[in-house]
PDB file of C-alpha atoms in Angstrom:
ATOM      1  CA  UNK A1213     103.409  77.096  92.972  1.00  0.00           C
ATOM      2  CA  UNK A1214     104.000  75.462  89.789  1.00  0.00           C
ATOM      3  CA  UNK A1215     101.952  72.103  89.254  1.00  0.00           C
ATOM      4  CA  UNK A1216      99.301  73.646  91.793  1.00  0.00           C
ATOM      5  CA  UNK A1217      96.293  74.698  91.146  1.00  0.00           C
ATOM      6  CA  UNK A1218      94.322  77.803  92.971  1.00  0.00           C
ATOM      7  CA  UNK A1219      90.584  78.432  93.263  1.00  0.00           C
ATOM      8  CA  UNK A1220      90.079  82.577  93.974  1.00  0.00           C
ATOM      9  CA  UNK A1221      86.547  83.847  94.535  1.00  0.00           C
ATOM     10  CA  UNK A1222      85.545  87.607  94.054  1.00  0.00           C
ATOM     11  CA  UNK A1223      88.509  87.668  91.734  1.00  0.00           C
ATOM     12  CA  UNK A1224      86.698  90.491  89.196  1.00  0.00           C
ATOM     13  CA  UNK A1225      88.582  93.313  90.634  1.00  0.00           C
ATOM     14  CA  UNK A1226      90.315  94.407  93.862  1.00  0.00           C
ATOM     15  CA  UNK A1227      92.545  92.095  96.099  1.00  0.00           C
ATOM     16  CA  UNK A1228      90.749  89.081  94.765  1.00  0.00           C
ATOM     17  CA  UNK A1229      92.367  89.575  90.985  1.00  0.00           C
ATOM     18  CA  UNK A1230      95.525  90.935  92.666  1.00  0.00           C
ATOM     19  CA  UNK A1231      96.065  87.564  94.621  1.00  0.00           C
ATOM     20  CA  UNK A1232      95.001  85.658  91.329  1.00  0.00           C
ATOM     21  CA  UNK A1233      97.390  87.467  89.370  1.00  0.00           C
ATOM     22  CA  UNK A1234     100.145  87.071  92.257  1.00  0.00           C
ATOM     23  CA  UNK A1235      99.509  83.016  92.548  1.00  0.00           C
ATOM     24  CA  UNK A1236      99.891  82.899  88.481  1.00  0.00           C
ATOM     25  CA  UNK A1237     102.905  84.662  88.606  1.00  0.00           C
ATOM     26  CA  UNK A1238     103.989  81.791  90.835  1.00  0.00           C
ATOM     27  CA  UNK A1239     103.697  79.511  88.474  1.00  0.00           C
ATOM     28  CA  UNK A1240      99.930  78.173  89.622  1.00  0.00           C
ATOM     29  CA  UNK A1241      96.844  77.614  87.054  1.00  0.00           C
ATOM     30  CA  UNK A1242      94.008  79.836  88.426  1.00  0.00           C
ATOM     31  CA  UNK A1243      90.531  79.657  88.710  1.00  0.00           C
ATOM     32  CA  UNK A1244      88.902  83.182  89.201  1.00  0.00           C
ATOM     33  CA  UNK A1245      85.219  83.386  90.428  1.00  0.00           C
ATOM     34  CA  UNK A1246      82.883  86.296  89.583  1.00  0.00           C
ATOM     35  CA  UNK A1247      79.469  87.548  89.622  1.00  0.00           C
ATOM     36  CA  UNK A1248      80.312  89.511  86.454  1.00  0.00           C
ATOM     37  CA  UNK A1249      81.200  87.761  83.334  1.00  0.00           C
ATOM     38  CA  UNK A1250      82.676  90.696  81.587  1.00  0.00           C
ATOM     39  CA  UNK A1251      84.556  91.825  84.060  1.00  0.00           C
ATOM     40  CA  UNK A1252      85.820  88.550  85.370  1.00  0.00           C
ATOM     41  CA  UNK A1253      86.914  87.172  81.420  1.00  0.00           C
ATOM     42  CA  UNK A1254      88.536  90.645  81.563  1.00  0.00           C
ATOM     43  CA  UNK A1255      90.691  89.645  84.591  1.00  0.00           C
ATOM     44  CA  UNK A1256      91.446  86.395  83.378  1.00  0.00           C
ATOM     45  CA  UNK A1257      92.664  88.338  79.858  1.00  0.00           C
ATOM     46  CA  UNK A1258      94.877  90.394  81.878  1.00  0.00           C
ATOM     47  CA  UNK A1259      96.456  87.216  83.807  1.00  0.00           C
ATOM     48  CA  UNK A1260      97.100  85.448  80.774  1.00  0.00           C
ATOM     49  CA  UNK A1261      98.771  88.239  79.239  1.00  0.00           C
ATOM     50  CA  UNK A1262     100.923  89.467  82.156  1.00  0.00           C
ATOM     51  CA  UNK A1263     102.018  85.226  82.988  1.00  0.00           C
ATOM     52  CA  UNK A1264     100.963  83.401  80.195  1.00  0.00           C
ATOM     53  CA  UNK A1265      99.647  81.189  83.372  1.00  0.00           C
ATOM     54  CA  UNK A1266      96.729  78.611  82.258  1.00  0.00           C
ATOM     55  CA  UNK A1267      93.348  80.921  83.906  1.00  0.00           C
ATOM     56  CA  UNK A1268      90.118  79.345  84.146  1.00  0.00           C
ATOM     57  CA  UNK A1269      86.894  81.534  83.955  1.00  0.00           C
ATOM     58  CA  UNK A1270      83.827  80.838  86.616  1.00  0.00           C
ATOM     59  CA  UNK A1271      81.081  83.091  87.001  1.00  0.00           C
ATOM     60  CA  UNK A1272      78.910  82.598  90.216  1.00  0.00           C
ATOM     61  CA  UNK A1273      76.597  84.842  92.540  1.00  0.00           C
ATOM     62  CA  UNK A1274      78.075  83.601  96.080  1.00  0.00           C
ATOM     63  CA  UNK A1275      75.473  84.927  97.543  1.00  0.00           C
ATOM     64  CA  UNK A1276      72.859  82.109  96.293  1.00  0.00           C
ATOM     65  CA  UNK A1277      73.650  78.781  97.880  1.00  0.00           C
ATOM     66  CA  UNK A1278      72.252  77.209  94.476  1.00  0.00           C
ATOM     67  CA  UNK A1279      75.138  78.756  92.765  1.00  0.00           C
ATOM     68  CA  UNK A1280      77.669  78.039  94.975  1.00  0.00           C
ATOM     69  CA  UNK A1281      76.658  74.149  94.692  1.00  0.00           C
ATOM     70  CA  UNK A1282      76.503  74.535  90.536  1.00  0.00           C
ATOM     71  CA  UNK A1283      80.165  76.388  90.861  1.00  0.00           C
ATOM     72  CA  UNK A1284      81.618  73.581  93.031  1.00  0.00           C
ATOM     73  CA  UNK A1285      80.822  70.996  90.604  1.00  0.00           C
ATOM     74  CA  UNK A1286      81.927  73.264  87.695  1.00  0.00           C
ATOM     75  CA  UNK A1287      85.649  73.576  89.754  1.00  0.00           C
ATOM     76  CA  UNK A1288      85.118  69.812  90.376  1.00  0.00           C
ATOM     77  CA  UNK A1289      84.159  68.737  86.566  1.00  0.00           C
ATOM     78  CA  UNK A1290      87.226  71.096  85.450  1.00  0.00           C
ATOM     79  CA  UNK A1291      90.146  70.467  88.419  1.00  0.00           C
ATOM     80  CA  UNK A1292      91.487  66.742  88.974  1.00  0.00           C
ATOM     81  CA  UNK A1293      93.300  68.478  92.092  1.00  0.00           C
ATOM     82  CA  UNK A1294      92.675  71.568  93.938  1.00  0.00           C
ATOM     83  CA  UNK A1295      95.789  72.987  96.396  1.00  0.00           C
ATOM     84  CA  UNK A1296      94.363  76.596  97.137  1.00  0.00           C
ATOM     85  CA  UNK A1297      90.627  77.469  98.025  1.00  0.00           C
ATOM     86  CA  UNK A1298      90.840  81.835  98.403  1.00  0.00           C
ATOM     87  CA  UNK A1299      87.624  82.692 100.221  1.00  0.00           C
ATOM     88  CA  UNK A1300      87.871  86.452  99.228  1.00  0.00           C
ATOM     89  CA  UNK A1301      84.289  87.370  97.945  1.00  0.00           C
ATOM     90  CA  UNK A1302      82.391  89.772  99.839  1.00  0.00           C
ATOM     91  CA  UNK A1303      80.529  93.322 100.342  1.00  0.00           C
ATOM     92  CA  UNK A1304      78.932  95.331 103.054  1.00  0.00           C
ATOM     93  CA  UNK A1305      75.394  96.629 102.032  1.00  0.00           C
ATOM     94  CA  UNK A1306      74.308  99.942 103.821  1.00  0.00           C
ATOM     95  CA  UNK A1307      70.388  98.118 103.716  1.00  0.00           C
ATOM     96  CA  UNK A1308      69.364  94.828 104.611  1.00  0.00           C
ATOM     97  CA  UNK A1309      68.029  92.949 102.010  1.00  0.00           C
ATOM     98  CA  UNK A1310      67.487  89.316 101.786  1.00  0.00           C
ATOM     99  CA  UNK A1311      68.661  86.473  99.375  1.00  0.00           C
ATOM    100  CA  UNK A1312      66.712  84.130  97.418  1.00  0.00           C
ATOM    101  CA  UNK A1313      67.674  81.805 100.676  1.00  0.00           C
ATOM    102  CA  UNK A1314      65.457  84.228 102.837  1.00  0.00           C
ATOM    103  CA  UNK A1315      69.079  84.763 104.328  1.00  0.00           C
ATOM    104  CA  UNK A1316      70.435  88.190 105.042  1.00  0.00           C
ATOM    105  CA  UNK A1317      72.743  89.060 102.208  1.00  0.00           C
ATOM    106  CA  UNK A1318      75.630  90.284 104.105  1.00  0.00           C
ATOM    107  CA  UNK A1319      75.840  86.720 106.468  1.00  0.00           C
ATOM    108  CA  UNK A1320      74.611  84.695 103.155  1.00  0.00           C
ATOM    109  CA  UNK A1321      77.712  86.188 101.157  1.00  0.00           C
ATOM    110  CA  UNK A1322      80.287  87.666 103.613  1.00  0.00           C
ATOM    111  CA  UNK A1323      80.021  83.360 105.957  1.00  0.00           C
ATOM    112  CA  UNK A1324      77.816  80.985 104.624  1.00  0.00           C
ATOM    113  CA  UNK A1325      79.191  80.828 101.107  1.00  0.00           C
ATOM    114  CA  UNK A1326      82.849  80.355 102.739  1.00  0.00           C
ATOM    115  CA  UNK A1327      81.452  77.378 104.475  1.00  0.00           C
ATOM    116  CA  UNK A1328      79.225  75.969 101.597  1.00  0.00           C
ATOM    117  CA  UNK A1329      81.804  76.172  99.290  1.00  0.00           C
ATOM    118  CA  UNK A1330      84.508  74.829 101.372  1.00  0.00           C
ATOM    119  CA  UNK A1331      82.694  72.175 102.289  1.00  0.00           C
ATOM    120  CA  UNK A1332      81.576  71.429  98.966  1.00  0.00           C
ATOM    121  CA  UNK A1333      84.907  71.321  97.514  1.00  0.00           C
ATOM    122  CA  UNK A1334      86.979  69.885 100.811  1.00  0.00           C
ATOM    123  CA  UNK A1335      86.587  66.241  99.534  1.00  0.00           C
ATOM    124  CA  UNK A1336      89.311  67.142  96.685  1.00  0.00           C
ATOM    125  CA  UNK A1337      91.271  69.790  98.635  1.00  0.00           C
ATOM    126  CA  UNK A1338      92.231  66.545 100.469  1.00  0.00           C
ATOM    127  CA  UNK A1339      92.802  64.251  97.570  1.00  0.00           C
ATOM    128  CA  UNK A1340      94.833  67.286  96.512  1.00  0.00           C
ATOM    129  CA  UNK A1341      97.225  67.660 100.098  1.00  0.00           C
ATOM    130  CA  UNK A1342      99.112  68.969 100.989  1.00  0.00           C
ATOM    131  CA  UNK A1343      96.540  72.356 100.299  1.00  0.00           C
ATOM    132  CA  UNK A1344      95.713  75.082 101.842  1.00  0.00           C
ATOM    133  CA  UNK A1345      91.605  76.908 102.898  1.00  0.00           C
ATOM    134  CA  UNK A1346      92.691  80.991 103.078  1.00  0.00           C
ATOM    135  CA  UNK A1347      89.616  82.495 104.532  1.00  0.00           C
ATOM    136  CA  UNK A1348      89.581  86.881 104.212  1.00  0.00           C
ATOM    137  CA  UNK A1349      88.335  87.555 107.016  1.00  0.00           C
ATOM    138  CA  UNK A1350      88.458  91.317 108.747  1.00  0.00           C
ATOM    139  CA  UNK A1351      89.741  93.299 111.981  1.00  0.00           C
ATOM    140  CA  UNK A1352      85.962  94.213 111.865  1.00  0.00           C
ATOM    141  CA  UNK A1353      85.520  91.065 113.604  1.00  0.00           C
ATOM    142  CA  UNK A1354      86.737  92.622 116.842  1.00  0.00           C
ATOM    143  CA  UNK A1355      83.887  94.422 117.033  1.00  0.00           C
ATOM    144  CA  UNK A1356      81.584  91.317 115.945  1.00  0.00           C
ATOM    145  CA  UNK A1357      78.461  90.017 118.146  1.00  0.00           C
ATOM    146  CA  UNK A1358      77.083  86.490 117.358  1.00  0.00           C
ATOM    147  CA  UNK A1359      73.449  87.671 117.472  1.00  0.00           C
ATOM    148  CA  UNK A1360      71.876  84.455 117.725  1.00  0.00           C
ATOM    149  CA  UNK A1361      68.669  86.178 118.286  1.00  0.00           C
ATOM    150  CA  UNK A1362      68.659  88.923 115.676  1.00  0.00           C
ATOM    151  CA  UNK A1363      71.217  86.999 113.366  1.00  0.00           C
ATOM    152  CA  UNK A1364      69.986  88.353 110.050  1.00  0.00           C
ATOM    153  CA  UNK A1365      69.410  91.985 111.415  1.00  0.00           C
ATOM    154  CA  UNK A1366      65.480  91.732 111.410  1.00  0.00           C
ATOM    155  CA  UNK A1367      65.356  94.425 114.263  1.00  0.00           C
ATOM    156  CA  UNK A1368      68.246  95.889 114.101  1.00  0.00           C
ATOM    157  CA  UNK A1369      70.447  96.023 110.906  1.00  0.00           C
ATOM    158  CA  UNK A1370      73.528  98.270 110.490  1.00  0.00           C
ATOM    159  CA  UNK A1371      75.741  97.750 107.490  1.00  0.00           C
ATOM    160  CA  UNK A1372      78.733  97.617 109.711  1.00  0.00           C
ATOM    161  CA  UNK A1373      77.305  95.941 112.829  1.00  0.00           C
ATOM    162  CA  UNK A1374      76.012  92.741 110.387  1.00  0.00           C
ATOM    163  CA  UNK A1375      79.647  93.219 108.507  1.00  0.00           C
ATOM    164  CA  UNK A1376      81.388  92.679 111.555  1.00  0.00           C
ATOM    165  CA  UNK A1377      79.452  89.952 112.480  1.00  0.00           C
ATOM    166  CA  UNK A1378      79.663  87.894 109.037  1.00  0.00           C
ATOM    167  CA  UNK A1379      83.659  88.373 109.854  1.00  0.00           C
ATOM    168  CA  UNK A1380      83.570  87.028 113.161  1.00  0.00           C
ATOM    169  CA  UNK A1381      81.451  84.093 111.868  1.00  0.00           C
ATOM    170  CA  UNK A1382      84.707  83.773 109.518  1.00  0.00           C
ATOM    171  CA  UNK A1383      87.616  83.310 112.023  1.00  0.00           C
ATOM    172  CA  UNK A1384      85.076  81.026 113.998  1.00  0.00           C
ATOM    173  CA  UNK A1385      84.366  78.965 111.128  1.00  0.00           C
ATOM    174  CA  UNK A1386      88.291  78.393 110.183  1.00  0.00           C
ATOM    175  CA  UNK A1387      88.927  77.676 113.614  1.00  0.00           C
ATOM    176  CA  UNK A1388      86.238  75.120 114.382  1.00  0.00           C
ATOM    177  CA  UNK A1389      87.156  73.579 110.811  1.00  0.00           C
ATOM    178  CA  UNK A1390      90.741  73.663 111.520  1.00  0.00           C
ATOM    179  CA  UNK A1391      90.020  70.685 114.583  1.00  0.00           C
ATOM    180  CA  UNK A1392      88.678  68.564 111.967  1.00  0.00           C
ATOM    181  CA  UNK A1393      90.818  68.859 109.671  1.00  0.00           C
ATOM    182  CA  UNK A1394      93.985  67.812 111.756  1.00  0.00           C
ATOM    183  CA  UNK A1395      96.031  65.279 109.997  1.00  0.00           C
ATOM    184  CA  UNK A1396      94.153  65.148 106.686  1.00  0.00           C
ATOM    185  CA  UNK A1397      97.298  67.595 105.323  1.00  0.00           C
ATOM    186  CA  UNK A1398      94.434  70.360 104.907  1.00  0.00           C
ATOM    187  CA  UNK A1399      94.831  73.511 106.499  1.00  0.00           C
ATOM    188  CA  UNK A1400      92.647  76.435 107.069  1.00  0.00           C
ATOM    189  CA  UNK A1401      93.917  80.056 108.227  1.00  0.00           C
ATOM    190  CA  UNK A1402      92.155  83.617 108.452  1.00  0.00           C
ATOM    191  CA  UNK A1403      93.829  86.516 107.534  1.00  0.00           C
ATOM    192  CA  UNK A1404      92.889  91.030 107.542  1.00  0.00           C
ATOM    193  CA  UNK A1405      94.100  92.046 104.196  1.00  0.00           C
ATOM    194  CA  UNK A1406      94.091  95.761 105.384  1.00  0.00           C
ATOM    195  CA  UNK A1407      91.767  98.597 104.688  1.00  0.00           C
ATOM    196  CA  UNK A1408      91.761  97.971 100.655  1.00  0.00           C
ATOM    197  CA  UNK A1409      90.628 101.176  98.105  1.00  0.00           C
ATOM    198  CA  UNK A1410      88.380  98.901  96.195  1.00  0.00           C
ATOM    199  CA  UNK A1411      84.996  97.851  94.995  1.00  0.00           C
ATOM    200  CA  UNK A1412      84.166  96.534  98.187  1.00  0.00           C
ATOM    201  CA  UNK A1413      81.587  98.968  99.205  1.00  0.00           C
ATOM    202  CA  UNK A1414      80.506  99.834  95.871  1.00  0.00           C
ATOM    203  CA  UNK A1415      77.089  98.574  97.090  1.00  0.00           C
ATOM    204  CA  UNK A1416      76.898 100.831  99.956  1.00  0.00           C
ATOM    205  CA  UNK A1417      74.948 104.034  99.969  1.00  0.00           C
ATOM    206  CA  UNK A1418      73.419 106.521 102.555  1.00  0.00           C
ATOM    207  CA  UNK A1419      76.108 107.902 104.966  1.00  0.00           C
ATOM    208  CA  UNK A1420      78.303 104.760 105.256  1.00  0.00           C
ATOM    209  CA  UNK A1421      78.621 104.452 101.272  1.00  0.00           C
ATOM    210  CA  UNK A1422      79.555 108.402 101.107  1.00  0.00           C
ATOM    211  CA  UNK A1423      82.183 107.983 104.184  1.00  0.00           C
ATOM    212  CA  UNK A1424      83.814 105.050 102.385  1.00  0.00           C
ATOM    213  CA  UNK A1425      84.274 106.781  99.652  1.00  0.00           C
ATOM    214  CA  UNK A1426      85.945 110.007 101.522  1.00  0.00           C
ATOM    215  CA  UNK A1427      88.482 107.908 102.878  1.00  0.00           C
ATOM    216  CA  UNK A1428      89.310 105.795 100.356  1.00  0.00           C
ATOM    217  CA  UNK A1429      92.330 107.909  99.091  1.00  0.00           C
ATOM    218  CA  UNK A1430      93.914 106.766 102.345  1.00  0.00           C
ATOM    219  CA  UNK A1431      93.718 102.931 102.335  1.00  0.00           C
ATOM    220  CA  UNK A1432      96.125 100.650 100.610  1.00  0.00           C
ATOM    221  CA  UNK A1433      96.143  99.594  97.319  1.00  0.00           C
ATOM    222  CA  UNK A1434      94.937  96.054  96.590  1.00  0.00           C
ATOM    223  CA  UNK A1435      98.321  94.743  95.351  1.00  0.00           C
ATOM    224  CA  UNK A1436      98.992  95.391  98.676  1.00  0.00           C
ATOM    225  CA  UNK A1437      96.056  94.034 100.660  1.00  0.00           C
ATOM    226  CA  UNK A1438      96.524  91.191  98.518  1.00  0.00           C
ATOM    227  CA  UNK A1439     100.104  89.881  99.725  1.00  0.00           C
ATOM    228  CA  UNK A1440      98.599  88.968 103.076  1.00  0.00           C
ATOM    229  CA  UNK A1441      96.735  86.297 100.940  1.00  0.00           C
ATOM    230  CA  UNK A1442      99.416  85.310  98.445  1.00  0.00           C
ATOM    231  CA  UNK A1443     101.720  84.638 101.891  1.00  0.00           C
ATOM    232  CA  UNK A1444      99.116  82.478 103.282  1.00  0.00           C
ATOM    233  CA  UNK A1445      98.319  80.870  99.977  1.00  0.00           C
ATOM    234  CA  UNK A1446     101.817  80.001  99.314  1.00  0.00           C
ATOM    235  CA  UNK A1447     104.402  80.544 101.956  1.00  0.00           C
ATOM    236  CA  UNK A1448     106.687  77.440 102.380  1.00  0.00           C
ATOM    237  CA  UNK A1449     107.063  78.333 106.225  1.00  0.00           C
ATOM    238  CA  UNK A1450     103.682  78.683 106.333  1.00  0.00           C
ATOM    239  CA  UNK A1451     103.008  74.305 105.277  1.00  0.00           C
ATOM    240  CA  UNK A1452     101.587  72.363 108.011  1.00  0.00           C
ATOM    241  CA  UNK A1453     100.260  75.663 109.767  1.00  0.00           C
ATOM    242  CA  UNK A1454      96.725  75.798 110.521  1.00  0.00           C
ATOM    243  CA  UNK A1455      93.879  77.775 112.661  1.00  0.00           C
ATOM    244  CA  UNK A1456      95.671  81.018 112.958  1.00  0.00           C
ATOM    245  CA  UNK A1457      94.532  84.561 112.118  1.00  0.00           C
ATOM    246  CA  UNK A1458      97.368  86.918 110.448  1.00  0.00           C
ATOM    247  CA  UNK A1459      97.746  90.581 109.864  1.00  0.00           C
ATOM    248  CA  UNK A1460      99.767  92.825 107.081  1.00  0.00           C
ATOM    249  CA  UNK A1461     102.041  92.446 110.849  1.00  0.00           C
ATOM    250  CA  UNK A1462     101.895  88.642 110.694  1.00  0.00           C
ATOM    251  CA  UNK A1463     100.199  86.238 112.933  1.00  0.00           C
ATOM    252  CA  UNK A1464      98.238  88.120 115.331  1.00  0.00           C
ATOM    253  CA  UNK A1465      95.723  86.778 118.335  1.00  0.00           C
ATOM    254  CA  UNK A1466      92.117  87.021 117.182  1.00  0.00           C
ATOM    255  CA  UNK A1467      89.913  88.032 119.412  1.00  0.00           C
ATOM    256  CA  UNK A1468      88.755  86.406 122.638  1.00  0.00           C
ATOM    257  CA  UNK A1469      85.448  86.254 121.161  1.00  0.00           C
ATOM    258  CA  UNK A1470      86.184  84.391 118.468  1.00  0.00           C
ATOM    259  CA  UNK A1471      88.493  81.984 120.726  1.00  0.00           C
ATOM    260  CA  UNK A1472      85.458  81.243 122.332  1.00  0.00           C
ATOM    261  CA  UNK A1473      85.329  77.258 121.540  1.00  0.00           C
ATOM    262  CA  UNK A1474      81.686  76.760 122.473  1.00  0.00           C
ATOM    263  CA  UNK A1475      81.305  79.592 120.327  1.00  0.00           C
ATOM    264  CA  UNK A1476      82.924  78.313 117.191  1.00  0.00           C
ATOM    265  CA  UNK A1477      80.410  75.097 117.846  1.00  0.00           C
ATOM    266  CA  UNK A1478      77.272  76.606 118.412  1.00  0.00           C
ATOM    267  CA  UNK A1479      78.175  78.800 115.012  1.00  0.00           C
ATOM    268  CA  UNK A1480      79.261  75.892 113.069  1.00  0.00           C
ATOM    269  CA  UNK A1481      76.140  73.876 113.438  1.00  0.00           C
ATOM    270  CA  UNK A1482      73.923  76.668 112.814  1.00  0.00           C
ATOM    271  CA  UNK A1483      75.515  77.176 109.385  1.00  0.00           C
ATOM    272  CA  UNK A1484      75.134  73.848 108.342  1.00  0.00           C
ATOM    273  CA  UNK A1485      71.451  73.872 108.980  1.00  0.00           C
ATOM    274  CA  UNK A1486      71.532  77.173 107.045  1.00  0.00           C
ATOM    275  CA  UNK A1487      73.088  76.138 103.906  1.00  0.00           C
ATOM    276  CA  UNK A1488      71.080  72.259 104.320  1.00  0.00           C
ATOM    277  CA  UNK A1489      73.874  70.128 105.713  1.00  0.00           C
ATOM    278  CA  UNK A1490      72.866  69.610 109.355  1.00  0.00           C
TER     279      UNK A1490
END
């Protein structure tokens, strides 16, 4: 990965710094995204120190389209070239709550800020091929309905049920995006990371919050969630490989719901009216 340069978002803690520090290692110059200054110049400290790998620090609330538009044109003022885009931010929230969009936070942070940002940014991913889109998506997307009528949970919200759904919208989204981006030397792939011990519920109370946090001595660490990423991010057998959905087992077929190619179309042009680019 030397000469390349990687763009990681909810890189503060968890898999998201554990890929960052794993593509520096490499040889790459980083970017790290957070929504917490301290905590994200902290990460970028410990990068530098461990790889003496150029880090660079931006600090964004994904969950605020305004903010992802101001971070793409911070990555786009800073990077000349852009190889990597690591769509790795994102929670579940045991209440619904809504953005300063008026969007539900869970779809607003867990789908639409993969797709504004990507979008926002693709223009030099593809001055910059060949590069690669990794989009962290979830098993939880198994269980996912596209509620087209309830999408933000207005009626019925469940922290796991809207979860699920924001990760179906993910593997849809990479493979609708994957058609157009045939040829241009861009790809896009989805990938579970595992069951990760790690801030990602940290926001999640009630009964959901306190049963995360019994099991958490039982899920992986997140140097190891994160090597499903790093493999995707930088794999030379994986170059030229695009619209696929990989496991810690390797590729694996998604699921017939989010095959579903009408599907993937009716999703992708209700996100861009969502984030104002339809």
């Amino acid at each position: 990965m030397r000469g390349r340069t990687c763009l990681v978002t909810g890189a503060s803690s968890g898999v998201g710094a554990e890929t960052a520090l794993g593509l520096a290692r490499l040889g790459a110059r980083v970017g790290v995204v957070g929504r917490d200054r301290g905590r994200t110049e902290a990460i970028a400290e410990r990068i530098r120190r461990e790889t003496g790998a150029e880090v660079d620090v931006f600090v964004a609330d994904l969950a605020a389209q305004a903010q992802v538009r101001r971070l793409a044109g911070e990555v786009q003022a800073r990077y000349e070239r852009l190889h990597v885009l690591v769509n790795n931010a994102g929670a579940i929230f045991s209440e619904r709550r809504l953005t300063e969009d008026g969007l539900e936070r869970t779809w607003a942070l867990d789908h639409l800020a993969y797709v504004l940002l990507t979008l926002e940014l693709l223009d030099l991913l593809k001055r910059s091929a060949p590069s690669r889109i990794v989009n962290l998506a979830s098993e939880a997307h198994r269980r996912g309905v596209i509620d087209l009528d309830d999408l933000g949970g207005e009626r019925a919200y469940g922290a796991m049920k809207n979860y699920s759904q924001a990760k179906l919208g993910n593997v849809l989204f990479t493979y609708a995006l994957a058609r157009r981006l045939a040829g241009s030397g861009v790809t896009v792939n989805a990938l579970h990371p595992g069951v990760v011990a790690s801030r990602f519920a940290s926001e999640a109370g009630g009964l959901f919050g306190f049963g995360w946090r019994l099991i958490k001595p039982l899920m992986i660490t997140p140097v190891e969630g994160a090597r499903n990423s790093l493999r995707a991010a930088s794999a030379p057998e994986l170059e030229g490989v695009s619209g696929r959905y990989f496991t810690r087992r390797g590729e694996q077929r998604s699921s017939q719901t989010s095959r579903d190619e009408a599907l993937q179309e009716r999703v992708w042009e209700l996100s861009l009216k969502q984030i104002g680019l339809a």
